[in-house]
Amino acid sequence: MIDNVELFKSIVEEMLETYKKKNHDYGDSFENLCNKFGLLAAAIPLNNKVERINSLIKNKGNKVDESIEDSLKDLANYAIMTLIYIDKYGKDI
C-alpha cells in the first residue's frame, strides 16, 4: 500500500508538470487576469472548476475528455496560483 505522504507528493509533482506545461502554453494569463480585474477575478476559474466537478459527479456520461481527477488537480493548481498572486501582490488588490 502506498503511503499517503508519497501519494500526496506524487500528485503534487504531477500538478507541477501540468502547471509548467500550461504556463508555457498560456503564459501568465491568470496573473494578467488578476492584475486587470483584481483578486476577485481568481474566483472565476476556481468556480468554473468546482462547477465542472459538480457536473462530472452528477452526469456520469462525460462527453468532454476531462476526468474528475483532472478537474480536481486543476482546481488545486488555481488555488495555488491564487496563493502565489496574494504572496506577490497582497490580497487587497
mmCIF file of N, CA, C and O in Angstrom:
data_model
loop_
_atom_site.group_PDB
_atom_site.id
_atom_site.type_symbol
_atom_site.label_atom_id
_atom_site.label_comp_id
_atom_site.label_asym_id
_atom_site.label_seq_id
_atom_site.Cartn_x
_atom_site.Cartn_y
_atom_site.Cartn_z
ATOM 1 N N MET A 1 0.844 -1.187 0.000
ATOM 2 C CA MET A 1 0.000 0.000 0.000
ATOM 3 C C MET A 1 0.888 1.249 0.000
ATOM 4 O O MET A 1 1.862 1.316 0.733
ATOM 5 N N ILE A 2 0.510 2.219 -0.826
ATOM 6 C CA ILE A 2 1.284 3.451 -0.928
ATOM 7 C C ILE A 2 0.990 4.342 0.279
ATOM 8 O O ILE A 2 -0.167 4.530 0.668
ATOM 9 N N ASP A 3 2.039 4.884 0.837
ATOM 10 C CA ASP A 3 1.937 5.811 1.946
ATOM 11 C C ASP A 3 1.242 7.092 1.461
ATOM 12 O O ASP A 3 1.496 7.559 0.360
ATOM 13 N N ASN A 4 0.367 7.656 2.278
ATOM 14 C CA ASN A 4 -0.366 8.868 1.892
ATOM 15 C C ASN A 4 0.561 10.026 1.559
ATOM 16 O O ASN A 4 0.283 10.804 0.642
ATOM 17 N N VAL A 5 1.652 10.162 2.300
ATOM 18 C CA VAL A 5 2.600 11.247 2.030
ATOM 19 C C VAL A 5 3.237 11.063 0.652
ATOM 20 O O VAL A 5 3.361 12.012 -0.123
ATOM 21 N N GLU A 6 3.589 9.845 0.313
ATOM 22 C CA GLU A 6 4.179 9.576 -1.004
ATOM 23 C C GLU A 6 3.158 9.802 -2.116
ATOM 24 O O GLU A 6 3.493 10.318 -3.180
ATOM 25 N N LEU A 7 1.928 9.409 -1.872
ATOM 26 C CA LEU A 7 0.870 9.627 -2.851
ATOM 27 C C LEU A 7 0.616 11.119 -3.035
ATOM 28 O O LEU A 7 0.483 11.604 -4.159
ATOM 29 N N PHE A 8 0.581 11.858 -1.952
ATOM 30 C CA PHE A 8 0.417 13.314 -1.997
ATOM 31 C C PHE A 8 1.538 13.935 -2.823
ATOM 32 O O PHE A 8 1.292 14.758 -3.716
ATOM 33 N N LYS A 9 2.770 13.521 -2.548
ATOM 34 C CA LYS A 9 3.936 14.031 -3.271
ATOM 35 C C LYS A 9 3.824 13.730 -4.762
ATOM 36 O O LYS A 9 4.099 14.592 -5.600
ATOM 37 N N SER A 10 3.392 12.544 -5.098
ATOM 38 C CA SER A 10 3.241 12.146 -6.492
ATOM 39 C C SER A 10 2.199 13.015 -7.207
ATOM 40 O O SER A 10 2.415 13.466 -8.341
ATOM 41 N N ILE A 11 1.082 13.269 -6.538
ATOM 42 C CA ILE A 11 0.028 14.097 -7.127
ATOM 43 C C ILE A 11 0.517 15.529 -7.311
ATOM 44 O O ILE A 11 0.301 16.137 -8.360
ATOM 45 N N VAL A 12 1.203 16.063 -6.316
ATOM 46 C CA VAL A 12 1.711 17.436 -6.411
ATOM 47 C C VAL A 12 2.752 17.555 -7.521
ATOM 48 O O VAL A 12 2.769 18.543 -8.263
ATOM 49 N N GLU A 13 3.597 16.547 -7.672
ATOM 50 C CA GLU A 13 4.584 16.568 -8.760
ATOM 51 C C GLU A 13 3.892 16.542 -10.121
ATOM 52 O O GLU A 13 4.299 17.243 -11.053
ATOM 53 N N GLU A 14 2.830 15.772 -10.228
ATOM 54 C CA GLU A 14 2.040 15.725 -11.462
ATOM 55 C C GLU A 14 1.386 17.081 -11.726
ATOM 56 O O GLU A 14 1.372 17.571 -12.862
ATOM 57 N N MET A 15 0.860 17.711 -10.682
ATOM 58 C CA MET A 15 0.261 19.031 -10.809
ATOM 59 C C MET A 15 1.294 20.064 -11.249
ATOM 60 O O MET A 15 0.998 20.934 -12.070
ATOM 61 N N LEU A 16 2.500 19.954 -10.722
ATOM 62 C CA LEU A 16 3.574 20.873 -11.095
ATOM 63 C C LEU A 16 3.901 20.753 -12.582
ATOM 64 O O LEU A 16 4.060 21.765 -13.271
ATOM 65 N N GLU A 17 3.964 19.542 -13.082
ATOM 66 C CA GLU A 17 4.244 19.337 -14.508
ATOM 67 C C GLU A 17 3.131 19.929 -15.376
ATOM 68 O O GLU A 17 3.399 20.557 -16.397
ATOM 69 N N THR A 18 1.897 19.733 -14.962
ATOM 70 C CA THR A 18 0.768 20.317 -15.685
ATOM 71 C C THR A 18 0.851 21.839 -15.647
ATOM 72 O O THR A 18 0.645 22.510 -16.667
ATOM 73 N N TYR A 19 1.170 22.391 -14.481
ATOM 74 C CA TYR A 19 1.314 23.842 -14.341
ATOM 75 C C TYR A 19 2.384 24.377 -15.285
ATOM 76 O O TYR A 19 2.174 25.370 -15.978
ATOM 77 N N LYS A 20 3.529 23.708 -15.326
ATOM 78 C CA LYS A 20 4.619 24.145 -16.205
ATOM 79 C C LYS A 20 4.182 24.148 -17.665
ATOM 80 O O LYS A 20 4.442 25.099 -18.402
ATOM 81 N N LYS A 21 3.515 23.072 -18.094
ATOM 82 C CA LYS A 21 3.072 22.962 -19.492
ATOM 83 C C LYS A 21 2.044 24.037 -19.832
ATOM 84 O O LYS A 21 2.152 24.696 -20.870
ATOM 85 N N LYS A 22 1.061 24.213 -18.960
ATOM 86 C CA LYS A 22 0.026 25.204 -19.243
ATOM 87 C C LYS A 22 0.583 26.616 -19.171
ATOM 88 O O LYS A 22 0.192 27.480 -19.953
ATOM 89 N N ASN A 23 1.493 26.866 -18.241
ATOM 90 C CA ASN A 23 2.103 28.192 -18.137
ATOM 91 C C ASN A 23 2.933 28.485 -19.392
ATOM 92 O O ASN A 23 2.962 29.611 -19.865
ATOM 93 N N HIS A 24 3.564 27.463 -19.932
ATOM 94 C CA HIS A 24 4.320 27.627 -21.171
ATOM 95 C C HIS A 24 3.374 27.971 -22.323
ATOM 96 O O HIS A 24 3.643 28.860 -23.125
ATOM 97 N N ASP A 25 2.244 27.261 -22.388
ATOM 98 C CA ASP A 25 1.282 27.465 -23.482
ATOM 99 C C ASP A 25 0.501 28.770 -23.343
ATOM 100 O O ASP A 25 0.261 29.455 -24.327
ATOM 101 N N TYR A 26 0.081 29.094 -22.125
ATOM 102 C CA TYR A 26 -0.804 30.235 -21.916
ATOM 103 C C TYR A 26 -0.118 31.449 -21.305
ATOM 104 O O TYR A 26 -0.745 32.495 -21.157
ATOM 105 N N GLY A 27 1.142 31.310 -20.931
ATOM 106 C CA GLY A 27 1.841 32.423 -20.289
ATOM 107 C C GLY A 27 1.251 32.711 -18.930
ATOM 108 O O GLY A 27 0.715 31.835 -18.265
ATOM 109 N N ASP A 28 1.338 33.947 -18.536
ATOM 110 C CA ASP A 28 0.840 34.359 -17.223
ATOM 111 C C ASP A 28 -0.588 34.886 -17.322
ATOM 112 O O ASP A 28 -0.918 35.920 -16.736
ATOM 113 N N SER A 29 -1.438 34.187 -18.045
ATOM 114 C CA SER A 29 -2.805 34.674 -18.270
ATOM 115 C C SER A 29 -3.584 34.821 -16.962
ATOM 116 O O SER A 29 -4.371 35.753 -16.806
ATOM 117 N N PHE A 30 -3.368 33.910 -16.014
ATOM 118 C CA PHE A 30 -4.067 34.000 -14.735
ATOM 119 C C PHE A 30 -3.626 35.250 -13.976
ATOM 120 O O PHE A 30 -4.463 36.017 -13.486
ATOM 121 N N GLU A 31 -2.325 35.474 -13.905
ATOM 122 C CA GLU A 31 -1.810 36.657 -13.219
ATOM 123 C C GLU A 31 -2.274 37.930 -13.929
ATOM 124 O O GLU A 31 -2.659 38.902 -13.277
ATOM 125 N N ASN A 32 -2.259 37.907 -15.258
ATOM 126 C CA ASN A 32 -2.730 39.063 -16.018
ATOM 127 C C ASN A 32 -4.205 39.346 -15.745
ATOM 128 O O ASN A 32 -4.611 40.500 -15.629
ATOM 129 N N LEU A 33 -5.007 38.283 -15.664
ATOM 130 C CA LEU A 33 -6.425 38.416 -15.355
ATOM 131 C C LEU A 33 -6.608 39.095 -14.001
ATOM 132 O O LEU A 33 -7.397 40.035 -13.861
ATOM 133 N N CYS A 34 -5.852 38.627 -13.008
ATOM 134 C CA CYS A 34 -5.955 39.204 -11.662
ATOM 135 C C CYS A 34 -5.419 40.637 -11.637
ATOM 136 O O CYS A 34 -5.991 41.489 -10.941
ATOM 137 N N ASN A 35 -4.359 40.909 -12.380
ATOM 138 C CA ASN A 35 -3.843 42.280 -12.438
ATOM 139 C C ASN A 35 -4.863 43.226 -13.057
ATOM 140 O O ASN A 35 -4.995 44.378 -12.636
ATOM 141 N N LYS A 36 -5.571 42.746 -14.043
ATOM 142 C CA LYS A 36 -6.542 43.576 -14.757
ATOM 143 C C LYS A 36 -7.811 43.811 -13.953
ATOM 144 O O LYS A 36 -8.349 44.919 -13.918
ATOM 145 N N PHE A 37 -8.318 42.751 -13.287
ATOM 146 C CA PHE A 37 -9.622 42.836 -12.638
ATOM 147 C C PHE A 37 -9.583 42.676 -11.121
ATOM 148 O O PHE A 37 -10.627 42.694 -10.475
ATOM 149 N N GLY A 38 -8.408 42.469 -10.546
ATOM 150 C CA GLY A 38 -8.311 42.318 -9.105
ATOM 151 C C GLY A 38 -8.410 40.863 -8.669
ATOM 152 O O GLY A 38 -8.691 39.962 -9.469
ATOM 153 N N LEU A 39 -8.182 40.668 -7.403
ATOM 154 C CA LEU A 39 -8.142 39.318 -6.830
ATOM 155 C C LEU A 39 -9.455 38.568 -7.012
ATOM 156 O O LEU A 39 -9.461 37.346 -7.161
ATOM 157 N N LEU A 40 -10.554 39.283 -7.045
ATOM 158 C CA LEU A 40 -11.852 38.627 -7.237
ATOM 159 C C LEU A 40 -11.879 37.822 -8.534
ATOM 160 O O LEU A 40 -12.579 36.814 -8.626
ATOM 161 N N ALA A 41 -11.093 38.231 -9.525
ATOM 162 C CA ALA A 41 -11.035 37.505 -10.803
ATOM 163 C C ALA A 41 -10.548 36.072 -10.619
ATOM 164 O O ALA A 41 -10.874 35.203 -11.430
ATOM 165 N N ALA A 42 -9.796 35.817 -9.569
ATOM 166 C CA ALA A 42 -9.307 34.454 -9.301
ATOM 167 C C ALA A 42 -10.464 33.509 -9.003
ATOM 168 O O ALA A 42 -10.369 32.301 -9.248
ATOM 169 N N ALA A 43 -11.556 34.056 -8.499
ATOM 170 C CA ALA A 43 -12.707 33.223 -8.153
ATOM 171 C C ALA A 43 -13.374 32.620 -9.391
ATOM 172 O O ALA A 43 -14.012 31.569 -9.289
ATOM 173 N N ILE A 44 -13.210 33.253 -10.539
ATOM 174 C CA ILE A 44 -13.894 32.775 -11.747
ATOM 175 C C ILE A 44 -13.378 31.405 -12.174
ATOM 176 O O ILE A 44 -14.166 30.468 -12.292
ATOM 177 N N PRO A 45 -12.070 31.221 -12.418
ATOM 178 C CA PRO A 45 -11.623 29.879 -12.799
ATOM 179 C C PRO A 45 -11.800 28.855 -11.676
ATOM 180 O O PRO A 45 -12.063 27.680 -11.940
ATOM 181 N N LEU A 46 -11.690 29.293 -10.415
ATOM 182 C CA LEU A 46 -11.927 28.378 -9.303
ATOM 183 C C LEU A 46 -13.381 27.901 -9.330
ATOM 184 O O LEU A 46 -13.661 26.702 -9.217
ATOM 185 N N ASN A 47 -14.296 28.835 -9.513
ATOM 186 C CA ASN A 47 -15.710 28.473 -9.580
ATOM 187 C C ASN A 47 -15.999 27.594 -10.793
ATOM 188 O O ASN A 47 -16.761 26.626 -10.692
ATOM 189 N N ASN A 48 -15.393 27.912 -11.930
ATOM 190 C CA ASN A 48 -15.599 27.099 -13.126
ATOM 191 C C ASN A 48 -15.194 25.649 -12.884
ATOM 192 O O ASN A 48 -15.879 24.722 -13.329
ATOM 193 N N LYS A 49 -14.088 25.446 -12.193
ATOM 194 C CA LYS A 49 -13.634 24.081 -11.908
ATOM 195 C C LYS A 49 -14.578 23.383 -10.939
ATOM 196 O O LYS A 49 -14.872 22.190 -11.102
ATOM 197 N N VAL A 50 -15.051 24.090 -9.929
ATOM 198 C CA VAL A 50 -15.999 23.491 -8.987
ATOM 199 C C VAL A 50 -17.281 23.096 -9.722
ATOM 200 O O VAL A 50 -17.805 21.987 -9.518
ATOM 201 N N GLU A 51 -17.764 23.964 -10.601
ATOM 202 C CA GLU A 51 -18.959 23.652 -11.388
ATOM 203 C C GLU A 51 -18.708 22.441 -12.285
ATOM 204 O O GLU A 51 -19.585 21.578 -12.441
ATOM 205 N N ARG A 52 -17.523 22.374 -12.875
ATOM 206 C CA ARG A 52 -17.170 21.238 -13.740
ATOM 207 C C ARG A 52 -17.159 19.942 -12.934
ATOM 208 O O ARG A 52 -17.661 18.910 -13.371
ATOM 209 N N ILE A 53 -16.578 19.980 -11.741
ATOM 210 C CA ILE A 53 -16.535 18.797 -10.867
ATOM 211 C C ILE A 53 -17.949 18.376 -10.491
ATOM 212 O O ILE A 53 -18.285 17.187 -10.558
ATOM 213 N N ASN A 54 -18.788 19.344 -10.125
ATOM 214 C CA ASN A 54 -20.187 19.019 -9.803
ATOM 215 C C ASN A 54 -20.880 18.360 -10.981
ATOM 216 O O ASN A 54 -21.607 17.384 -10.813
ATOM 217 N N SER A 55 -20.644 18.888 -12.161
ATOM 218 C CA SER A 55 -21.257 18.327 -13.363
ATOM 219 C C SER A 55 -20.768 16.903 -13.626
ATOM 220 O O SER A 55 -21.553 16.023 -13.982
ATOM 221 N N LEU A 56 -19.479 16.677 -13.457
ATOM 222 C CA LEU A 56 -18.923 15.337 -13.668
ATOM 223 C C LEU A 56 -19.477 14.328 -12.672
ATOM 224 O O LEU A 56 -19.703 13.168 -13.006
ATOM 225 N N ILE A 57 -19.701 14.785 -11.446
ATOM 226 C CA ILE A 57 -20.257 13.896 -10.417
ATOM 227 C C ILE A 57 -21.716 13.571 -10.725
ATOM 228 O O ILE A 57 -22.128 12.409 -10.651
ATOM 229 N N LYS A 58 -22.489 14.576 -11.115
ATOM 230 C CA LYS A 58 -23.919 14.390 -11.372
ATOM 231 C C LYS A 58 -24.180 13.637 -12.668
ATOM 232 O O LYS A 58 -25.074 12.813 -12.732
ATOM 233 N N ASN A 59 -23.431 13.949 -13.696
ATOM 234 C CA ASN A 59 -23.659 13.372 -15.025
ATOM 235 C C ASN A 59 -22.563 12.360 -15.331
ATOM 236 O O ASN A 59 -21.470 12.734 -15.733
ATOM 237 N N LYS A 60 -22.878 11.123 -15.140
ATOM 238 C CA LYS A 60 -21.882 10.062 -15.342
ATOM 239 C C LYS A 60 -21.404 9.982 -16.788
ATOM 240 O O LYS A 60 -20.286 9.617 -17.060
ATOM 241 N N GLY A 61 -22.241 10.349 -17.741
ATOM 242 C CA GLY A 61 -21.858 10.314 -19.153
ATOM 243 C C GLY A 61 -21.063 11.540 -19.527
ATOM 244 O O GLY A 61 -21.623 12.572 -19.865
ATOM 245 N N ASN A 62 -19.751 11.458 -19.460
ATOM 246 C CA ASN A 62 -18.873 12.591 -19.713
ATOM 247 C C ASN A 62 -18.565 12.689 -21.205
ATOM 248 O O ASN A 62 -17.915 11.831 -21.769
ATOM 249 N N LYS A 63 -19.037 13.754 -21.841
ATOM 250 C CA LYS A 63 -18.779 13.949 -23.264
ATOM 251 C C LYS A 63 -17.510 14.749 -23.517
ATOM 252 O O LYS A 63 -17.045 14.839 -24.640
ATOM 253 N N VAL A 64 -16.984 15.366 -22.492
ATOM 254 C CA VAL A 64 -15.730 16.111 -22.588
ATOM 255 C C VAL A 64 -14.630 15.235 -22.003
ATOM 256 O O VAL A 64 -14.835 14.560 -21.006
ATOM 257 N N ASP A 65 -13.493 15.260 -22.636
ATOM 258 C CA ASP A 65 -12.389 14.397 -22.205
ATOM 259 C C ASP A 65 -11.652 15.000 -21.010
ATOM 260 O O ASP A 65 -10.528 15.445 -21.127
ATOM 261 N N GLU A 66 -12.353 15.049 -19.867
ATOM 262 C CA GLU A 66 -11.751 15.536 -18.634
ATOM 263 C C GLU A 66 -12.313 14.731 -17.479
ATOM 264 O O GLU A 66 -13.522 14.606 -17.333
ATOM 265 N N SER A 67 -11.437 14.182 -16.672
ATOM 266 C CA SER A 67 -11.872 13.368 -15.545
ATOM 267 C C SER A 67 -12.058 14.236 -14.302
ATOM 268 O O SER A 67 -11.599 15.378 -14.240
ATOM 269 N N ILE A 68 -12.733 13.671 -13.325
ATOM 270 C CA ILE A 68 -12.862 14.353 -12.037
ATOM 271 C C ILE A 68 -11.477 14.610 -11.456
ATOM 272 O O ILE A 68 -11.199 15.678 -10.931
ATOM 273 N N GLU A 69 -10.598 13.624 -11.605
ATOM 274 C CA GLU A 69 -9.236 13.783 -11.071
ATOM 275 C C GLU A 69 -8.526 14.961 -11.731
ATOM 276 O O GLU A 69 -7.870 15.752 -11.041
ATOM 277 N N ASP A 70 -8.638 15.070 -13.052
ATOM 278 C CA ASP A 70 -8.007 16.200 -13.757
ATOM 279 C C ASP A 70 -8.577 17.529 -13.275
ATOM 280 O O ASP A 70 -7.836 18.493 -13.052
ATOM 281 N N SER A 71 -9.884 17.569 -13.125
ATOM 282 C CA SER A 71 -10.539 18.802 -12.672
ATOM 283 C C SER A 71 -10.120 19.171 -11.250
ATOM 284 O O SER A 71 -9.906 20.345 -10.950
ATOM 285 N N LEU A 72 -9.993 18.169 -10.381
ATOM 286 C CA LEU A 72 -9.544 18.430 -9.010
ATOM 287 C C LEU A 72 -8.116 18.947 -8.991
ATOM 288 O O LEU A 72 -7.786 19.879 -8.235
ATOM 289 N N LYS A 73 -7.265 18.390 -9.828
ATOM 290 C CA LYS A 73 -5.880 18.871 -9.909
ATOM 291 C C LYS A 73 -5.835 20.297 -10.447
ATOM 292 O O LYS A 73 -5.065 21.124 -9.945
ATOM 293 N N ASP A 74 -6.656 20.594 -11.445
ATOM 294 C CA ASP A 74 -6.724 21.959 -11.957
ATOM 295 C C ASP A 74 -7.213 22.922 -10.878
ATOM 296 O O ASP A 74 -6.684 24.026 -10.742
ATOM 297 N N LEU A 75 -8.225 22.512 -10.125
ATOM 298 C CA LEU A 75 -8.739 23.335 -9.034
ATOM 299 C C LEU A 75 -7.635 23.631 -8.021
ATOM 300 O O LEU A 75 -7.449 24.777 -7.598
ATOM 301 N N ALA A 76 -6.889 22.605 -7.661
ATOM 302 C CA ALA A 76 -5.783 22.779 -6.705
ATOM 303 C C ALA A 76 -4.724 23.719 -7.282
ATOM 304 O O ALA A 76 -4.195 24.578 -6.570
ATOM 305 N N ASN A 77 -4.422 23.576 -8.573
ATOM 306 C CA ASN A 77 -3.435 24.456 -9.195
ATOM 307 C C ASN A 77 -3.921 25.903 -9.194
ATOM 308 O O ASN A 77 -3.142 26.822 -8.914
ATOM 309 N N TYR A 78 -5.204 26.133 -9.501
ATOM 310 C CA TYR A 78 -5.726 27.503 -9.458
ATOM 311 C C TYR A 78 -5.673 28.059 -8.042
ATOM 312 O O TYR A 78 -5.391 29.245 -7.844
ATOM 313 N N ALA A 79 -5.935 27.235 -7.045
ATOM 314 C CA ALA A 79 -5.841 27.685 -5.656
ATOM 315 C C ALA A 79 -4.401 28.083 -5.323
ATOM 316 O O ALA A 79 -4.167 29.125 -4.699
ATOM 317 N N ILE A 80 -3.441 27.298 -5.766
ATOM 318 C CA ILE A 80 -2.032 27.614 -5.522
ATOM 319 C C ILE A 80 -1.634 28.878 -6.283
ATOM 320 O O ILE A 80 -0.928 29.741 -5.741
ATOM 321 N N MET A 81 -2.097 29.023 -7.522
ATOM 322 C CA MET A 81 -1.784 30.228 -8.287
ATOM 323 C C MET A 81 -2.372 31.463 -7.599
ATOM 324 O O MET A 81 -1.757 32.536 -7.602
ATOM 325 N N THR A 82 -3.534 31.313 -6.972
ATOM 326 C CA THR A 82 -4.121 32.415 -6.216
ATOM 327 C C THR A 82 -3.265 32.751 -5.011
ATOM 328 O O THR A 82 -3.025 33.930 -4.711
ATOM 329 N N LEU A 83 -2.767 31.739 -4.330
ATOM 330 C CA LEU A 83 -1.861 31.970 -3.198
ATOM 331 C C LEU A 83 -0.580 32.677 -3.648
ATOM 332 O O LEU A 83 -0.082 33.575 -2.957
ATOM 333 N N ILE A 84 -0.052 32.278 -4.800
ATOM 334 C CA ILE A 84 1.145 32.934 -5.353
ATOM 335 C C ILE A 84 0.835 34.401 -5.634
ATOM 336 O O ILE A 84 1.627 35.292 -5.300
ATOM 337 N N TYR A 85 -0.318 34.652 -6.247
ATOM 338 C CA TYR A 85 -0.712 36.023 -6.558
ATOM 339 C C TYR A 85 -0.810 36.858 -5.286
ATOM 340 O O TYR A 85 -0.298 37.986 -5.217
ATOM 341 N N ILE A 86 -1.447 36.315 -4.247
ATOM 342 C CA ILE A 86 -1.574 37.029 -2.969
ATOM 343 C C ILE A 86 -0.194 37.283 -2.377
ATOM 344 O O ILE A 86 0.080 38.372 -1.859
ATOM 345 N N ASP A 87 0.691 36.307 -2.470
ATOM 346 C CA ASP A 87 2.048 36.466 -1.943
ATOM 347 C C ASP A 87 2.792 37.585 -2.670
ATOM 348 O O ASP A 87 3.517 38.369 -2.048
ATOM 349 N N LYS A 88 2.603 37.669 -3.974
ATOM 350 C CA LYS A 88 3.296 38.679 -4.782
ATOM 351 C C LYS A 88 2.698 40.076 -4.634
ATOM 352 O O LYS A 88 3.430 41.059 -4.575
ATOM 353 N N TYR A 89 1.367 40.155 -4.607
ATOM 354 C CA TYR A 89 0.699 41.452 -4.709
ATOM 355 C C TYR A 89 -0.148 41.832 -3.497
ATOM 356 O O TYR A 89 -0.658 42.943 -3.422
ATOM 357 N N GLY A 90 -0.368 40.911 -2.603
ATOM 358 C CA GLY A 90 -1.236 41.175 -1.461
ATOM 359 C C GLY A 90 -2.672 40.831 -1.798
ATOM 360 O O GLY A 90 -3.030 40.608 -2.940
ATOM 361 N N LYS A 91 -3.489 40.790 -0.802
ATOM 362 C CA LYS A 91 -4.883 40.405 -1.028
ATOM 363 C C LYS A 91 -5.816 41.606 -1.151
ATOM 364 O O LYS A 91 -7.004 41.436 -1.334
ATOM 365 N N ASP A 92 -5.266 42.784 -1.075
ATOM 366 C CA ASP A 92 -6.100 43.990 -1.174
ATOM 367 C C ASP A 92 -6.121 44.567 -2.586
ATOM 368 O O ASP A 92 -6.505 45.694 -2.799
ATOM 369 N N ILE A 93 -5.713 43.749 -3.546
ATOM 370 C CA ILE A 93 -5.662 44.229 -4.942
ATOM 371 C C ILE A 93 -7.034 44.091 -5.548
ATOM 372 O O ILE A 93 -7.726 43.175 -5.384
#
